CSV table of C-alpha atoms in Angstrom, one decimal:
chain,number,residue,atom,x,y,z
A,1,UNK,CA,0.0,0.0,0.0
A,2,UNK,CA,1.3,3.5,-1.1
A,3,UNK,CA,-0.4,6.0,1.7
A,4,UNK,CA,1.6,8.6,2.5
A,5,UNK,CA,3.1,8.3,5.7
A,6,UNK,CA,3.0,12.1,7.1
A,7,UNK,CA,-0.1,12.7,7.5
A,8,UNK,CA,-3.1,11.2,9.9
A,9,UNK,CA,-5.7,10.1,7.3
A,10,UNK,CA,-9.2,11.5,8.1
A,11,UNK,CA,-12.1,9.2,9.2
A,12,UNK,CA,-15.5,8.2,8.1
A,13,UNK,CA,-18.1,5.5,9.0
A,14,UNK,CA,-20.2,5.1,6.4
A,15,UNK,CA,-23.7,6.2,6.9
A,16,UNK,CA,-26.9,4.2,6.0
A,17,UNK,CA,-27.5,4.5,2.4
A,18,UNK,CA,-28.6,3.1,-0.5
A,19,UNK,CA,-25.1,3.6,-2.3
A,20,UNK,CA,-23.8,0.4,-4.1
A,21,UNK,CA,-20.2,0.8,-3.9
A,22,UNK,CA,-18.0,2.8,-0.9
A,23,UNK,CA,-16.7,4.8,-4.0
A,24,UNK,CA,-20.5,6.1,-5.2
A,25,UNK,CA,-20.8,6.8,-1.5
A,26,UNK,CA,-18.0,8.8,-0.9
A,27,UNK,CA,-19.1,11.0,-3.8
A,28,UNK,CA,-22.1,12.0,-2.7
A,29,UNK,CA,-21.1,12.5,0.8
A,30,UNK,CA,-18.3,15.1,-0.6
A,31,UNK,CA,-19.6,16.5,-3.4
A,32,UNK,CA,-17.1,19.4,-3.7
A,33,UNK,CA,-14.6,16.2,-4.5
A,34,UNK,CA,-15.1,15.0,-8.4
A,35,UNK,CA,-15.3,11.3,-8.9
A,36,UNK,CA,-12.0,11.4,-10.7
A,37,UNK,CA,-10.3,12.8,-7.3
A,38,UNK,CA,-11.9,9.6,-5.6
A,39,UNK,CA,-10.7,7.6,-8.0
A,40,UNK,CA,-7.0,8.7,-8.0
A,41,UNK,CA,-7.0,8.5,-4.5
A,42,UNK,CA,-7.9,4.9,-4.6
A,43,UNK,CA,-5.2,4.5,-7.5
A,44,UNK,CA,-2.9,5.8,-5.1
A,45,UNK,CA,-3.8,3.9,-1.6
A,46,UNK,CA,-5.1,7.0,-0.4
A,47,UNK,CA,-8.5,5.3,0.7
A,48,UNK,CA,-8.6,2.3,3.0
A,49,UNK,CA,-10.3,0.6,5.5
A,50,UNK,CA,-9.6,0.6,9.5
A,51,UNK,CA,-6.9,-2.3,8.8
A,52,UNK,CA,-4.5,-0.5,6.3
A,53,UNK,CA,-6.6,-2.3,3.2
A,54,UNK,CA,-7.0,-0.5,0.0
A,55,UNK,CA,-10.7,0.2,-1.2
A,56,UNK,CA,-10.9,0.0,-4.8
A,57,UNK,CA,-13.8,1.5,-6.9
A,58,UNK,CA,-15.7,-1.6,-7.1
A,59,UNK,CA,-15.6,-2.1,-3.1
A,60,UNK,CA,-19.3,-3.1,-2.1
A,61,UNK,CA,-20.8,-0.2,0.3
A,62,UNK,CA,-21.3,-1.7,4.1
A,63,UNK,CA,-22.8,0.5,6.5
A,64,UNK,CA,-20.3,1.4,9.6
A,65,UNK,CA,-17.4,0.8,7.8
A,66,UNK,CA,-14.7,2.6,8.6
A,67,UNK,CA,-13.2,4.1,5.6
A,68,UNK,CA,-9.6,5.8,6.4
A,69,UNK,CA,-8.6,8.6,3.5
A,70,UNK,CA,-6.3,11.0,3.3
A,71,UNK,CA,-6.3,14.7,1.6
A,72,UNK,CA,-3.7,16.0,-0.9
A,73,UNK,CA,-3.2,18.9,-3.0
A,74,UNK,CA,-2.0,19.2,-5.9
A,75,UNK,CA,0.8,21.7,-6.4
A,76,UNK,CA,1.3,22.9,-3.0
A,77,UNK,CA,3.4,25.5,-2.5
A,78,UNK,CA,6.6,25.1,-0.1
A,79,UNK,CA,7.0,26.9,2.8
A,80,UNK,CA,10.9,27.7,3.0
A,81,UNK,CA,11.4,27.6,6.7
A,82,UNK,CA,12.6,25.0,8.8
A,83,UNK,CA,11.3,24.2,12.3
A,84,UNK,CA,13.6,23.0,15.1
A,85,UNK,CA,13.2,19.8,17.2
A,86,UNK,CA,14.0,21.3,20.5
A,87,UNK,CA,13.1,17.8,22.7
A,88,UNK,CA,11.9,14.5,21.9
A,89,UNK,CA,11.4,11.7,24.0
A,90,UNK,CA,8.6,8.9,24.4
A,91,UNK,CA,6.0,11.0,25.9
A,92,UNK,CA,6.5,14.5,24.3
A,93,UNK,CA,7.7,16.6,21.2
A,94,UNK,CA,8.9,19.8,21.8
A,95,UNK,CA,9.2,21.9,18.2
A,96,UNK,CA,10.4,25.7,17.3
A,97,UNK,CA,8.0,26.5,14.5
A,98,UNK,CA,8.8,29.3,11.7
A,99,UNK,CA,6.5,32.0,10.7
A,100,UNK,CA,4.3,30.9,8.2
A,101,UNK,CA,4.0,26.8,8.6
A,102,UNK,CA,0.7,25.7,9.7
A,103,UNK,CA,0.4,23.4,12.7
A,104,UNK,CA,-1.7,20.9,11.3
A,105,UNK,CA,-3.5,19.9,7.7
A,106,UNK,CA,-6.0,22.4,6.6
A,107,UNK,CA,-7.1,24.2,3.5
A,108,UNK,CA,-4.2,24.7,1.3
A,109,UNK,CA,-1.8,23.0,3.3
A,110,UNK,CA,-1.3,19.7,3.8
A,111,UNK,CA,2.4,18.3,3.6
A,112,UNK,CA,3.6,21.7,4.2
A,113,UNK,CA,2.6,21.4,7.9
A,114,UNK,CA,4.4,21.6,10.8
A,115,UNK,CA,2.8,17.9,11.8
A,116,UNK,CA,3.7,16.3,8.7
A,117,UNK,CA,7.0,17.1,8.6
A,118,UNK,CA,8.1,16.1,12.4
A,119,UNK,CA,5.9,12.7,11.5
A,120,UNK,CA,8.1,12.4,8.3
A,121,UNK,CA,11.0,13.4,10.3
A,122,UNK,CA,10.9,11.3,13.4
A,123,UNK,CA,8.8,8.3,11.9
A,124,UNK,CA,6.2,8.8,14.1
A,125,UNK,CA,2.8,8.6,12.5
A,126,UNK,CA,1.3,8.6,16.3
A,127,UNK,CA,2.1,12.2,16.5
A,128,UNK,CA,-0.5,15.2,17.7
A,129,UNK,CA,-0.3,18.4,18.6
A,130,UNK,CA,-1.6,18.9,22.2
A,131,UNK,CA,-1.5,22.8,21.1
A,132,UNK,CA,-2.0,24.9,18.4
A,133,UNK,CA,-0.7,28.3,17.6
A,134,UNK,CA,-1.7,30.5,14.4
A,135,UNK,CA,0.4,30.0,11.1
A,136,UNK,CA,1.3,33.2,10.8
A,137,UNK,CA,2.6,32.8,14.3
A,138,UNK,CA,6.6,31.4,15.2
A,139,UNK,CA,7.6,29.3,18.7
A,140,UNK,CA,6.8,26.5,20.3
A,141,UNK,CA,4.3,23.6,19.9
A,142,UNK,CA,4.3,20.0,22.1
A,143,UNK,CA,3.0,17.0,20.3
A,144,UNK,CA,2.3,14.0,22.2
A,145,UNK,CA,4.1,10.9,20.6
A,146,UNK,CA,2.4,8.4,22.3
A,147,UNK,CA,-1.4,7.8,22.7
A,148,UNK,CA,-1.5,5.7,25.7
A,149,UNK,CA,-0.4,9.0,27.5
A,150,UNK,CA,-1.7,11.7,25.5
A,151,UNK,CA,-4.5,12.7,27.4
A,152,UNK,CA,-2.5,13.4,30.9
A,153,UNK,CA,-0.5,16.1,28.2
A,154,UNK,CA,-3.8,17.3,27.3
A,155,UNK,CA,-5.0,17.7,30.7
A,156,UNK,CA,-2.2,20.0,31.5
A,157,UNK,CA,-3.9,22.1,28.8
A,158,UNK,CA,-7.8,22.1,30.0
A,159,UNK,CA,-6.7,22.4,33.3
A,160,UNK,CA,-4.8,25.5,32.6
A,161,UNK,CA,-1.5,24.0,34.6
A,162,UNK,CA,0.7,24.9,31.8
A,163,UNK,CA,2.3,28.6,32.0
A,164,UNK,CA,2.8,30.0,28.8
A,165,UNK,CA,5.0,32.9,27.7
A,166,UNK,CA,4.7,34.8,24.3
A,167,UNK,CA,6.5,38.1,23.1
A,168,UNK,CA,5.5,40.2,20.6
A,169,UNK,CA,6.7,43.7,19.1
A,170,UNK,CA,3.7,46.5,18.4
A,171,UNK,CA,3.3,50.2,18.9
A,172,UNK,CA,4.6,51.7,22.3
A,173,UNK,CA,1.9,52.6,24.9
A,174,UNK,CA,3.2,55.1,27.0
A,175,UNK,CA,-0.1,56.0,28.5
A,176,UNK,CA,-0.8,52.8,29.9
A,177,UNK,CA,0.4,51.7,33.5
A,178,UNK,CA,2.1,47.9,33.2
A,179,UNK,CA,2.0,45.0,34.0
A,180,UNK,CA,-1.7,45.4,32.3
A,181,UNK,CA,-4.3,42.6,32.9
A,182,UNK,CA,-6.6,42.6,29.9
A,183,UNK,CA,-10.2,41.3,30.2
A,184,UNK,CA,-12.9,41.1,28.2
A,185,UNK,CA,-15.4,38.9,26.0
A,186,UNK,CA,-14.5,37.5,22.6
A,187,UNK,CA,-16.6,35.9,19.8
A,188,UNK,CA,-16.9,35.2,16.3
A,189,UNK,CA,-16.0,38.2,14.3
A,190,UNK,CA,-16.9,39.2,10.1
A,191,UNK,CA,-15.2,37.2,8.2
A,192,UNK,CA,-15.2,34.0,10.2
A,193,UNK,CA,-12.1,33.7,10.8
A,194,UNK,CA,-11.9,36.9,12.9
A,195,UNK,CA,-12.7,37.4,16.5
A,196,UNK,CA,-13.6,40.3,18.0
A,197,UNK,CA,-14.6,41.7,21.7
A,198,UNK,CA,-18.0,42.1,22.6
A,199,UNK,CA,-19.9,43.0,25.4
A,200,UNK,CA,-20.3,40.6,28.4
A,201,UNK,CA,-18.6,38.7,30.9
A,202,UNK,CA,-14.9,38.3,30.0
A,203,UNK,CA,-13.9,34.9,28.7
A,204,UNK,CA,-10.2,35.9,28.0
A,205,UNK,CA,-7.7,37.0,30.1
A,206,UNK,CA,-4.1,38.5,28.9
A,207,UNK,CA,-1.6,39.9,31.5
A,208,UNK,CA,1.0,42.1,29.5
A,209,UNK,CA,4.3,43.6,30.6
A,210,UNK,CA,6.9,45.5,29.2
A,211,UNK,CA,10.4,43.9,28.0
A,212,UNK,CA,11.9,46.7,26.2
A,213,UNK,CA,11.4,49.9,24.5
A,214,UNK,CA,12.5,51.1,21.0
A,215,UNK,CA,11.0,54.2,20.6
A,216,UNK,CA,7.9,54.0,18.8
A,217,UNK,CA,7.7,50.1,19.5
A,218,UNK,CA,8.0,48.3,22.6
A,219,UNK,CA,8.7,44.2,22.6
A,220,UNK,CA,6.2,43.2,25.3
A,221,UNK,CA,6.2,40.1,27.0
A,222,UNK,CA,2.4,38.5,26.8
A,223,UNK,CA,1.0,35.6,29.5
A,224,UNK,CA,-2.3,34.6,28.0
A,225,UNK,CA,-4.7,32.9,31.1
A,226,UNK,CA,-7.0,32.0,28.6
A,227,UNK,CA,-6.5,30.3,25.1
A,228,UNK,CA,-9.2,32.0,23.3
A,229,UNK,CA,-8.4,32.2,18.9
A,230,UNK,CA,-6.6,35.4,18.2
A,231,UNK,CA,-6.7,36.3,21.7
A,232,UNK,CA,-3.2,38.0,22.0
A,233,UNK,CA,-3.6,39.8,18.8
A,234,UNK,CA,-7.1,40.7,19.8
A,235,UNK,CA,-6.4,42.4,22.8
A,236,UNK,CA,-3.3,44.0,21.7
A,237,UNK,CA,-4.8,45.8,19.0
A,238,UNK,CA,-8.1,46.4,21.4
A,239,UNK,CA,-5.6,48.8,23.6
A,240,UNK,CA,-4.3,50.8,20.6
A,241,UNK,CA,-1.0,48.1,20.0
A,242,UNK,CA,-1.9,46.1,16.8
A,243,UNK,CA,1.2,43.4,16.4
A,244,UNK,CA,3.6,44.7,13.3
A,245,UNK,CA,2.8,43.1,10.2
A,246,UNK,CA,-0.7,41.7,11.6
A,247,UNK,CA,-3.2,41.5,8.7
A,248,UNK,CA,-6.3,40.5,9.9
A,249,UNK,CA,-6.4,43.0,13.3
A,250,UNK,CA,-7.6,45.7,13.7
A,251,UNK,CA,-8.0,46.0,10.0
A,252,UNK,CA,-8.5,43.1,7.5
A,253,UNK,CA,-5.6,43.8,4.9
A,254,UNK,CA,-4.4,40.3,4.2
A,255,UNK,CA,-6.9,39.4,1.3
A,256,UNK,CA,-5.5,36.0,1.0
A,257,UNK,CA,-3.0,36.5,-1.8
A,258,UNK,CA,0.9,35.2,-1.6
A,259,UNK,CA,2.7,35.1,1.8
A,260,UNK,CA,5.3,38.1,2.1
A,261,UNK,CA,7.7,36.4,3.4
A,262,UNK,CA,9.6,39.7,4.9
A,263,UNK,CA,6.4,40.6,7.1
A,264,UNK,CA,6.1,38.3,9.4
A,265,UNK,CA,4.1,38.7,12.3
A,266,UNK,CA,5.9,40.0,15.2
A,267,UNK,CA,4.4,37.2,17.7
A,268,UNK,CA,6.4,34.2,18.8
A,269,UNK,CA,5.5,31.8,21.5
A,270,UNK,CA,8.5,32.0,23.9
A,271,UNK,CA,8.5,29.6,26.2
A,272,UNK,CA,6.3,27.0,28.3
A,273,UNK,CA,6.5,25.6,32.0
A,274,UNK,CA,4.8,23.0,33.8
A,275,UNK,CA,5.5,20.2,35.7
A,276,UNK,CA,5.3,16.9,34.0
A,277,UNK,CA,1.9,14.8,34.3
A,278,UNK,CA,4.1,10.9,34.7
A,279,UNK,CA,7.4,12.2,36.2
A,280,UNK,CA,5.8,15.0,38.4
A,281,UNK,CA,8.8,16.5,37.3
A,282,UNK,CA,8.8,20.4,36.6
A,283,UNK,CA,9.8,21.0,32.7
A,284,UNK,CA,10.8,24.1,30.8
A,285,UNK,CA,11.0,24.9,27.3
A,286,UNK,CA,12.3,28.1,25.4
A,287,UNK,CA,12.2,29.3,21.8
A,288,UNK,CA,15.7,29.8,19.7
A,289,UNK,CA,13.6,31.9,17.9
A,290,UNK,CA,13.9,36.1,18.0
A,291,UNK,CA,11.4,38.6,17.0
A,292,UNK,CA,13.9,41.4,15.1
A,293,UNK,CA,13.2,44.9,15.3
């Protein structure tokens, strides 16, 4: 079997349906996917079942099977940044992402992820991101490497026991008294993938301090409490401080054309602490990265 072994295939069980062959199913379940895609992918061992076993075109339709594929697209672009494997052990996978890579498969990106080249890299295909951080965004990301403890990684997350550091360089605020707690509600903004604070009981919380001051800009030192999408960037431009080179806040200028790869965000996640859910062990992590001026 050819699959491609970087990225996690997505899932389906087939629903009940009068569909005589997994292939005619699959079709109609995704129409925006031509027949001819479905039928490459099967060419290609890109569709199987829960054991590894290619599904041809002629496989019979069965309801509840579990049919594994996997996404692909065609001509996509390379991201010329390399990301750093800063620990890797068992348990844990400790990575210093580049501006620009996504964390995981989505959209336009699939191989060019962040997740498929640390699975290509360390021949893990068990790997998952217990995090996720924008793509637009450089520093660290842990990935659990093994699934019998993933979910004491994840817990450090959902409980909020994991004490996270980000910097970022934006417009000084001189008339502002620091360190600065920053509180307030935020929810689906226009377009979607926007957020925006509304009125109501805060459900993010940022403290900010100062790390240094360059005149115009200031590199501040961020320690989100909450996890909320966009929240640093959110609340940075919210107090008058959008993040250099941000396209989407407060103003939507990135209209989704080519990546300028000079203007990167000026937002890196620095550095993460906590203490380790099977050694009890405290653990640190820091980025190699640096935000230039």
């Amino acid at each position: 079997m050819s699959q491609p072994p970087s990225i996690r295939p997505s899932i389906l069980h087939l629903p009940l349906g009068p569909w005589r062959t997994v292939l005619d199913c699959l079709c109609e379940r995704f129409p925006a996917i031509s027949r001819e895609t479905w039928l490459e992918r099967m060419e290609n061992g890109k569709v199987t079942d829960g054991q590894g076993n290619r599904l041809g075109p002629g496989h019979p339709y069965q309801v509840a099977l579990r049919v594994h594929y996997y996404r692909e697209v065609k001509g996509e672009k390379a991201i010329p940044f390399v990301e750093t494997v800063l620990h890797a052990d068992e348990h844990l996978v400790v990575a210093d992402k580049p501006h620009f890579l996504p964390v995981m498969p989505a959209g336009e990106y699939v191989e060019e992820t962040l997740q498929a080249r640390l699975t290509r890299r360390l021949g893990n295909p068990h790997l998952v991101p217990l995090h996720r951080i924008d793509r637009h965004t450089a520093g660290l990301v842990l990935f659990s490497a093994n699934p019998a403890s993933r979910n004491a990684y994840h817990e450090l997350f959902r409980d909020r026991r994991i004490h996270k550091r980000y910097e970022a360089i934006a417009p000084a605020l001189p008339d502002l008294r620091f360190p600065l707690l920053r509180e307030t509600r935020i929810a689906k903004g226009e377009p979607f993938f926007r957020m925006q604070e509304v009125p109501g009981e805060p459900n993010s919380r940022t403290r900010l301090e100062v790390l240094e001051r360059n005149g115009e800009f200031w590199r501040y030192d961020l320690y989100p409490i909450t996890g909320k999408q966009h929240q640093l960037r959110v609340h940075l431009a919210a107090l008058g401080a959008p993040i250099c080179n941000d396209g989407f806040y407060p103003e939507l200028t990135d209209k989704g054309g080519a990546d300028d790869y000079r203007r990167p965000l000026k937002l890196l996640a620095r550095s993460l602490a906590f203490d380790d859910p099977l050694s009890g062990l405290p653990r640190a992590f820091e980025s190699a990265l640096r935000l230039d001026w």
